Amino acid sequence: MLGNFGLVNEAARETAYQLVIAVNTTYTVAAQLYASIPGSQILYRYIKASYQDDPFRTLLEAGLILFMVWYFVAKRYQPGQRAEVELTEKEIQDLIDEWEPEPLTPKLTKFQTDELAKTPVFSSMAGLKVKSADGKERLNWASFNFLGIMNNEAIKEKAIAALRKYGVGSCGPPGFYGTLDVHVELEERIARFVGSEAAIIYAQGFACISSCIPAFAKRGDIIIADDAVSFAAQKGMQISRAQIKWFKHNDMGDLEKVLRKVQTDCAKKPLTRRFIVVEGLYINLGDICPFPELVALKNKYKYRLIVEESMSFGVLGPRGAGIADHFGIPSSEIDIMVASMSNALSSAGGFCAGSKEIVEHQRLSGLSYTFSASLPAILAVGAIEALNELETQPEVLGRLAENTNILKSKLQKIGGEFVLNVSSAPGSPVIHLQLQSGSNRQENDRILQEIVDLALKDGILVTRAKYVYNQEHNPPPPSIRIIVSAGFTAREVERCGVVICDAVKRVFKQYRLDSR
């Protein structure tokens, strides 16, 4: 047994000896091959020196070499080759049946659904009188047709002639083959009418003020605005990214308080551009800004004044030239005057009037002017002819004021008895009927809509003022908005007052019965 163990031991020694010889031979051959490679001695000395100086570096390099080898020999990853769960046809169908998509729009309330169902449909164009789908004619007290020229036959003929001459549209922005001779004429006429150095016209009324403000106010500038300014003006200030501060509606004491605070806070800061933004006649409330006091504060604190005159242009003043004309103050006190041409002029688009520098700056910086197709020639001609009517027949403003006074005298009778507030400044053709009760907004909307529906049945078209409440800075109270026009006869105005008063009485009578 011991002999066998000796034989095994002898065989193991022989195997180990042969293995050592093989390793030594392999090492010798490898060393000879390595030595035959050009530059191998340099690499050997580099590795030896780097290991002695920084052994961690050698380990790092060795690790990188191993990673490269693994990267090239590893299996390639294909993004499209994913381990997917195999579902049966029944499981797929169950998932489809369970899926419920999110609604594209919020679910309508019962009040909104009922309102949509009762929305009137008209078969005629807008004007002083409109014909509904049932064939009945209604007096239109909802459109901003202040001067009653919406369906003026002379203006129609001029517009048709312009259509045959220029075509439907300009097919280009003003700076790129979109400017026509009638555009230049309209700008000159507007500037002359309001008493400014120059004017520029925009193709969209809403985009006029929302492009004009960002053209001048930038990040770091300061805008102080009345908290009842229109939605379009709010969007313009928001787009400008300027610092916005608000003052209470038509409160000049609060405005001066804000002006003083800004003056104190910015005393040691770099000088920035500063603006005051107001409306001449407020569309959401029907009142007029205290322009003389506003001008005094603007000059005292050295601010630029931006006035949105979409409601006051063609309405206020002996000539209908706006808020400055109304108070007999030079229009130069308004640095930037902006107005829509879709109201008093019964056209479309808007304009900005001011100094030549103010106007020329917008030709490249007014985004809506630069990147939108210019106003169609037919609408420019319509606006020019409407200006002609206003200049040659100033008595239309007298008829507008007379109709306004007649209607207000009728509506004032329902104020105290039915807690209904008539919101409108003297001389303002924009009238809002607001509930004085403390009910919530939705309940007030429901009551006012019932009044609107009853008035429509009796031949008077008025509308409930509607707003995007979640985007308004200071949402106005619910109201019925009535727009007075110079085109109505005294008898038609009286009829409107009687119908609305009767509708209010019937709704409140029913409301009181329901609340018992």
XYZ file of C-alpha atoms in Angstrom:
516
model
C 0.000 0.000 0.000
C 2.868 2.321 0.824
C 4.428 1.364 -2.465
C 1.389 2.516 -4.350
C 1.442 5.821 -2.496
C 5.043 6.336 -3.572
C 4.191 5.700 -7.177
C 1.370 8.289 -7.063
C 3.645 10.824 -5.429
C 6.288 10.254 -8.076
C 3.715 10.754 -10.866
C 2.491 14.011 -9.268
C 6.016 15.375 -9.095
C 6.558 14.492 -12.723
C 3.319 16.249 -13.749
C 4.174 19.369 -11.763
C 7.650 19.392 -13.291
C 6.207 19.204 -16.810
C 3.728 21.988 -15.966
C 6.491 24.289 -14.744
C 8.467 23.611 -17.916
C 5.365 24.418 -20.047
C 4.700 27.676 -18.181
C 8.331 28.693 -18.420
C 8.415 27.887 -22.123
C 5.171 29.833 -22.691
C 6.521 32.806 -20.762
C 9.779 32.712 -22.730
C 7.962 32.543 -26.067
C 5.581 35.336 -25.007
C 8.501 37.486 -23.859
C 10.270 36.942 -27.167
C 7.117 37.806 -29.107
C 6.539 40.892 -26.964
C 10.164 41.976 -27.422
C 9.792 41.642 -31.183
C 6.946 44.193 -31.207
C 8.224 47.712 -32.067
C 7.979 50.039 -29.047
C 7.332 47.218 -26.581
C 10.234 48.259 -24.359
C 8.858 51.766 -24.112
C 5.437 50.406 -23.053
C 7.115 48.094 -20.517
C 9.101 50.926 -18.957
C 5.932 53.121 -18.884
C 3.898 50.467 -17.063
C 6.719 49.755 -14.649
C 7.264 53.434 -13.884
C 3.540 54.217 -13.533
C 3.027 51.274 -11.192
C 5.894 52.391 -8.985
C 4.719 56.021 -8.911
C 0.949 55.427 -8.754
C -0.242 51.808 -8.474
C -3.902 52.902 -8.367
C -3.513 54.384 -11.825
C -2.405 51.022 -13.188
C -5.401 49.324 -11.597
C -7.724 51.949 -13.084
C -6.264 51.492 -16.564
C -6.499 47.729 -16.265
C -10.135 48.072 -15.239
C -10.850 50.282 -18.238
C -9.227 47.750 -20.563
C -11.348 44.961 -19.101
C -14.474 47.111 -19.499
C -13.625 47.728 -23.170
C -13.183 44.020 -23.747
C -16.522 43.296 -22.030
C -18.288 46.056 -23.963
C -17.218 44.697 -27.344
C -17.964 41.035 -26.623
C -21.208 41.552 -24.658
C -24.592 40.941 -26.263
C -26.009 43.988 -28.015
C -29.141 45.654 -26.473
C -31.929 46.496 -28.885
C -34.448 49.122 -27.622
C -37.259 47.453 -29.517
C -36.595 44.069 -27.937
C -38.374 44.278 -24.594
C -39.587 41.529 -22.388
C -43.314 41.998 -22.838
C -46.051 40.290 -20.909
C -48.054 38.056 -23.175
C -51.775 38.724 -22.651
C -54.600 36.531 -23.781
C -57.363 37.896 -25.982
C -59.741 37.876 -23.010
C -57.321 39.890 -20.850
C -56.846 42.437 -23.628
C -60.601 42.829 -24.054
C -61.068 43.231 -20.280
C -58.511 46.062 -20.216
C -60.245 47.788 -23.134
C -63.633 47.520 -21.422
C -62.247 48.962 -18.167
C -60.539 51.983 -19.812
C -62.351 55.309 -19.439
C -60.791 58.339 -21.186
C -60.539 61.681 -19.400
C -63.030 64.268 -20.737
C -61.570 66.853 -23.117
C -63.574 69.600 -21.391
C -65.011 69.902 -17.871
C -68.463 68.479 -17.434
C -71.166 71.107 -17.908
C -73.374 72.042 -15.004
C -77.153 71.821 -15.298
C -77.308 75.607 -15.612
C -74.782 75.596 -18.474
C -76.606 72.769 -20.236
C -79.932 74.593 -19.984
C -78.321 77.823 -21.174
C -76.877 76.144 -24.269
C -80.244 74.592 -25.068
C -81.887 78.036 -24.945
C -79.224 79.877 -26.948
C -81.052 81.819 -29.691
C -80.278 81.094 -33.333
C -80.540 83.963 -35.827
C -81.095 83.827 -39.562
C -80.096 87.422 -40.363
C -76.951 89.511 -40.078
C -76.292 91.591 -36.972
C -77.811 95.042 -36.856
C -80.321 97.145 -34.952
C -82.878 94.422 -35.632
C -82.179 90.715 -35.989
C -84.426 87.904 -37.156
C -84.332 84.648 -35.237
C -84.750 81.174 -36.678
C -88.424 81.162 -35.682
C -89.025 84.131 -38.004
C -89.580 86.695 -35.243
C -87.725 90.010 -35.221
C -85.924 91.320 -32.138
C -84.335 94.645 -31.232
C -80.608 94.076 -30.781
C -79.325 95.599 -27.526
C -76.373 93.204 -27.278
C -74.045 94.387 -30.097
C -71.612 97.288 -29.670
C -73.317 99.175 -32.489
C -73.073 102.531 -30.704
C -73.574 104.761 -33.751
C -76.107 102.534 -35.495
C -74.065 102.266 -38.700
C -73.625 98.500 -38.732
C -75.911 98.088 -41.756
C -75.402 101.508 -43.324
C -76.149 101.117 -47.053
C -73.625 103.749 -48.187
C -70.845 101.995 -46.275
C -71.920 98.652 -47.725
C -71.609 99.980 -51.270
C -68.107 101.314 -50.599
C -67.109 98.004 -49.032
C -68.381 96.023 -52.036
C -66.417 98.279 -54.389
C -63.289 97.688 -52.280
C -63.904 93.948 -52.407
C -63.994 93.996 -56.208
C -60.843 96.117 -56.369
C -58.612 94.532 -53.699
C -60.055 91.058 -53.221
C -60.881 89.341 -49.957
C -57.612 89.630 -48.013
C -54.138 91.100 -48.194
C -52.426 87.672 -47.995
C -49.446 89.024 -46.100
C -48.309 90.902 -42.988
C -47.952 94.693 -43.272
C -44.171 94.521 -43.566
C -44.231 91.887 -46.301
C -46.463 92.957 -49.206
C -49.486 93.362 -46.928
C -49.762 97.159 -46.776
C -52.271 98.797 -49.133
C -53.047 102.428 -49.834
C -56.273 102.206 -47.813
C -54.263 101.078 -44.770
C -52.058 104.160 -44.985
C -55.111 106.370 -45.475
C -56.886 104.851 -42.470
C -53.861 105.379 -40.229
C -53.618 109.011 -41.289
C -57.345 109.564 -40.769
C -57.339 108.047 -37.281
C -54.290 110.062 -36.206
C -55.898 113.262 -37.431
C -59.236 112.447 -35.807
C -57.853 111.739 -32.316
C -55.233 114.513 -32.541
C -52.068 112.419 -32.362
C -48.898 112.481 -34.475
C -49.394 109.024 -35.974
C -51.379 105.804 -35.736
C -50.915 102.137 -36.579
C -53.670 99.620 -37.349
C -53.814 95.976 -36.281
C -55.837 93.246 -37.945
C -57.362 92.022 -34.655
C -58.980 94.184 -32.013
C -58.205 91.885 -29.074
C -54.575 91.428 -30.126
C -54.053 95.175 -30.478
C -53.752 96.001 -26.772
C -52.257 92.592 -25.939
C -49.462 93.240 -28.491
C -49.014 96.943 -27.841
C -48.210 96.626 -24.119
C -45.476 93.939 -24.552
C -43.918 96.039 -27.325
C -42.918 98.625 -24.706
C -43.023 96.966 -21.270
C -40.476 94.224 -20.609
C -39.203 92.177 -17.688
C -38.127 94.519 -14.889
C -40.435 97.364 -15.942
C -43.369 98.446 -13.767
C -47.051 98.592 -14.736
C -49.664 100.057 -12.399
C -53.156 99.139 -13.579
C -56.753 99.661 -12.567
C -58.060 96.352 -11.223
C -61.098 96.536 -13.532
C -59.266 96.771 -16.876
C -60.432 94.539 -19.701
C -59.358 90.949 -20.206
C -57.342 91.869 -23.322
C -55.341 94.456 -21.360
C -54.713 91.905 -18.610
C -53.324 89.448 -21.157
C -51.061 92.129 -22.619
C -49.605 92.933 -19.211
C -49.162 89.257 -18.441
C -47.318 88.613 -21.710
C -44.971 91.562 -21.087
C -43.617 89.899 -17.896
C -43.356 93.321 -16.324
C -43.977 93.793 -12.618
C -47.720 94.488 -12.253
C -49.234 96.449 -9.384
C -52.952 97.109 -9.034
C -54.968 99.994 -7.624
C -58.639 100.015 -6.667
C -61.002 100.804 -9.495
C -61.140 104.552 -10.235
C -59.673 105.299 -6.778
C -57.099 108.032 -7.391
C -56.174 108.082 -3.703
C -55.224 104.421 -3.852
C -53.368 105.017 -7.127
C -51.237 107.734 -5.538
C -50.586 105.450 -2.579
C -49.234 102.785 -4.952
C -47.201 105.392 -6.869
C -45.593 106.615 -3.644
C -44.727 103.092 -2.553
C -43.093 102.312 -5.900
C -41.168 105.579 -5.698
C -39.869 104.675 -2.227
C -39.052 101.048 -3.035
C -37.226 101.910 -6.268
C -35.379 105.007 -5.041
C -31.949 103.339 -5.124
C -32.628 100.874 -7.925
C -31.821 101.326 -11.632
C -34.381 103.400 -13.517
C -36.957 101.326 -15.413
C -39.874 102.118 -17.701
C -43.109 102.751 -15.831
C -46.672 102.728 -17.127
C -50.206 103.347 -15.909
C -52.889 101.278 -17.679
C -56.581 102.248 -17.573
C -59.696 102.176 -19.743
C -61.482 105.280 -20.925
C -64.903 103.674 -20.534
C -64.836 100.360 -18.679
C -66.524 97.565 -20.593
C -67.149 95.459 -17.475
C -68.704 98.206 -15.333
C -69.901 100.946 -17.685
C -68.203 103.798 -15.814
C -65.620 106.377 -16.938
C -62.116 106.904 -15.597
C -61.380 110.198 -13.731
C -59.097 111.385 -16.507
C -58.073 114.864 -15.211
C -56.864 113.466 -11.857
C -55.173 110.595 -13.658
C -53.225 112.954 -15.921
C -52.125 115.032 -12.920
C -50.736 111.954 -11.135
C -49.131 110.656 -14.316
C -47.219 113.920 -14.784
C -46.365 114.262 -11.093
C -44.727 110.835 -10.840
C -43.437 110.759 -14.447
C -45.271 107.715 -15.786
C -46.373 106.884 -19.318
C -50.136 106.557 -19.703
C -51.743 103.724 -21.708
C -55.496 104.132 -22.241
C -57.662 101.349 -23.685
C -60.445 103.220 -25.517
C -62.358 100.459 -27.275
C -65.583 101.567 -25.555
C -64.945 105.328 -25.440
C -63.662 105.905 -28.996
C -66.510 107.145 -31.183
C -68.704 107.530 -28.099
C -67.320 110.066 -25.604
C -66.619 113.715 -26.259
C -68.215 116.378 -28.483
C -66.494 114.819 -31.515
C -66.452 111.232 -30.284
C -62.643 111.260 -30.114
C -62.483 109.527 -26.746
C -61.782 110.255 -23.109
C -59.477 113.241 -23.720
C -62.114 114.841 -25.951
C -64.743 114.158 -23.274
C -62.833 116.156 -20.635
C -61.407 118.756 -23.017
C -57.797 117.733 -22.364
C -55.183 117.515 -25.165
C -54.819 113.983 -26.476
C -51.034 114.347 -26.167
C -51.485 113.597 -22.451
C -52.163 110.011 -23.512
C -48.852 108.405 -24.420
C -50.398 105.278 -25.951
C -54.051 105.234 -27.026
C -55.435 101.848 -28.076
C -58.920 101.015 -29.363
C -60.864 98.395 -31.274
C -62.525 99.375 -34.550
C -65.226 96.715 -34.209
C -67.406 98.797 -31.879
C -68.212 102.391 -32.869
C -66.796 101.986 -36.394
C -68.589 98.648 -36.959
C -65.513 97.279 -38.740
C -62.762 95.037 -37.362
C -59.201 95.254 -36.102
C -57.758 97.880 -33.813
C -55.428 100.854 -33.765
C -52.788 102.436 -31.568
C -52.242 106.200 -31.698
C -49.448 108.278 -30.212
C -46.184 109.925 -31.140
C -44.279 108.920 -34.270
C -41.713 107.094 -32.145
C -44.431 105.096 -30.396
C -45.999 104.073 -33.699
C -42.825 103.283 -35.655
C -41.480 101.140 -32.814
C -44.463 98.806 -33.184
C -43.877 98.164 -36.871
C -41.132 95.726 -35.850
C -41.944 95.100 -32.170
C -45.728 94.703 -32.223
C -45.990 90.924 -32.547
C -49.563 90.869 -33.834
C -48.692 93.565 -36.370
C -45.467 91.898 -37.535
C -46.601 88.275 -37.743
C -50.277 88.538 -38.730
C -51.823 89.210 -42.112
C -52.858 92.839 -42.394
C -56.433 94.072 -42.136
C -58.482 93.189 -45.265
C -59.020 96.216 -47.487
C -62.798 95.852 -47.294
C -62.652 96.402 -43.509
C -60.217 99.307 -43.810
C -62.562 101.026 -46.276
C -65.496 100.336 -43.957
C -63.649 102.003 -41.068
C -62.785 105.036 -43.231
C -66.417 105.456 -44.259
C -67.548 105.110 -40.640
C -65.138 107.913 -39.705
C -66.642 109.995 -42.491
C -70.114 109.435 -41.012
C -68.895 110.425 -37.558
C -67.170 113.583 -38.811
C -69.929 114.752 -41.145
C -72.834 113.840 -38.858
C -71.763 114.686 -35.284
C -75.437 114.889 -34.294
C -75.386 111.094 -34.033
C -73.557 111.513 -30.713
C -76.426 113.661 -29.459
C -78.938 110.945 -30.368
C -76.787 108.379 -28.577
C -76.721 110.492 -25.412
C -80.477 111.091 -25.625
C -81.268 107.392 -26.026
C -78.945 106.579 -23.137
C -80.705 109.011 -20.818
C -84.168 107.719 -21.789
C -83.265 104.099 -21.102
C -81.519 104.852 -17.816
C -84.512 106.805 -16.555
C -86.677 103.748 -17.244
C -84.273 101.293 -15.638
C -83.673 103.380 -12.513
C -87.291 102.725 -11.459
C -86.571 99.037 -10.833
C -83.464 99.599 -8.738
C -84.812 100.021 -5.211
C -87.804 97.692 -5.375
C -85.959 94.687 -6.751
C -82.445 95.243 -5.307
C -81.107 95.733 -8.830
C -78.201 98.115 -9.324
C -77.835 100.072 -12.577
C -74.070 100.369 -13.096
C -73.210 103.054 -15.630
C -71.672 106.521 -15.576
C -73.626 109.540 -16.861
C -73.252 109.627 -20.636
C -72.100 106.006 -20.857
C -74.049 103.844 -23.341
C -72.729 100.691 -21.649
C -75.201 99.700 -18.926
C -74.882 96.817 -16.467
C -77.773 95.563 -14.346
C -76.328 93.933 -11.222
C -78.074 92.177 -8.364
C -77.457 93.741 -4.967
C -78.275 90.539 -3.083
C -75.650 88.502 -1.313
C -76.373 85.312 -3.248
C -73.520 83.346 -4.753
C -72.330 84.016 -8.277
C -73.990 80.953 -9.787
C -77.374 81.835 -8.279
C -77.093 85.421 -9.524
C -76.230 84.160 -13.006
C -79.323 81.958 -12.972
C -81.627 84.827 -11.980
C -80.131 87.203 -14.543
C -80.362 84.592 -17.300
C -84.070 84.156 -16.588
C -84.522 87.908 -17.076
C -82.609 87.715 -20.380
C -84.762 84.795 -21.581
C -88.029 86.570 -20.761
C -86.874 89.769 -22.489
C -85.977 87.759 -25.602
C -89.480 86.284 -25.753
C -90.864 89.830 -25.714
C -88.652 90.963 -28.599
C -85.647 92.494 -26.775
C -82.218 90.896 -27.231
C -79.852 91.563 -24.321
C -77.088 89.392 -22.924
C -75.692 88.338 -19.607
C -72.066 89.470 -19.321
C -69.805 86.423 -19.400
C -66.215 86.107 -18.228
C -63.418 83.565 -17.903
C -63.518 83.736 -14.115
C -60.428 81.640 -13.421
C -58.311 83.966 -15.591
C -59.728 87.335 -14.572
C -57.635 89.278 -12.060
C -60.720 90.779 -10.420
C -63.848 89.055 -11.785
C -66.670 91.585 -12.246
C -70.003 90.904 -10.529
C -72.648 89.045 -12.576
C -74.711 91.419 -14.670
C -76.936 91.921 -17.688
C -75.123 94.094 -20.232
C -77.172 96.499 -22.340
C -75.617 98.487 -25.200
C -77.434 101.643 -26.281
C -77.348 102.628 -29.962
C -78.017 105.959 -31.628
C -79.934 104.089 -34.335
C -82.923 103.298 -32.124
C -85.941 105.584 -32.058
C -87.201 107.028 -28.778
C -90.164 104.659 -28.937
C -87.892 101.625 -29.332
C -85.783 102.775 -26.384
C -88.861 103.133 -24.189
C -90.044 99.702 -25.282
C -86.711 98.205 -24.237
C -87.007 99.774 -20.795
C -90.589 98.561 -20.335
C -89.798 94.988 -21.440
C -86.753 94.674 -19.181
C -88.603 96.128 -16.191
C -91.474 93.716 -16.776
C -89.075 90.759 -17.064
C -87.375 91.762 -13.806
C -90.725 92.000 -12.003
C -91.849 88.578 -13.219
C -88.583 86.855 -12.310
C -88.407 88.398 -8.845
C -92.057 87.636 -8.198
C -91.434 83.980 -9.012
C -88.196 84.026 -7.034
C -90.011 85.292 -3.924
C -92.719 82.660 -4.291
C -90.109 79.900 -4.604
C -88.206 81.132 -1.542
C -91.292 80.918 0.745
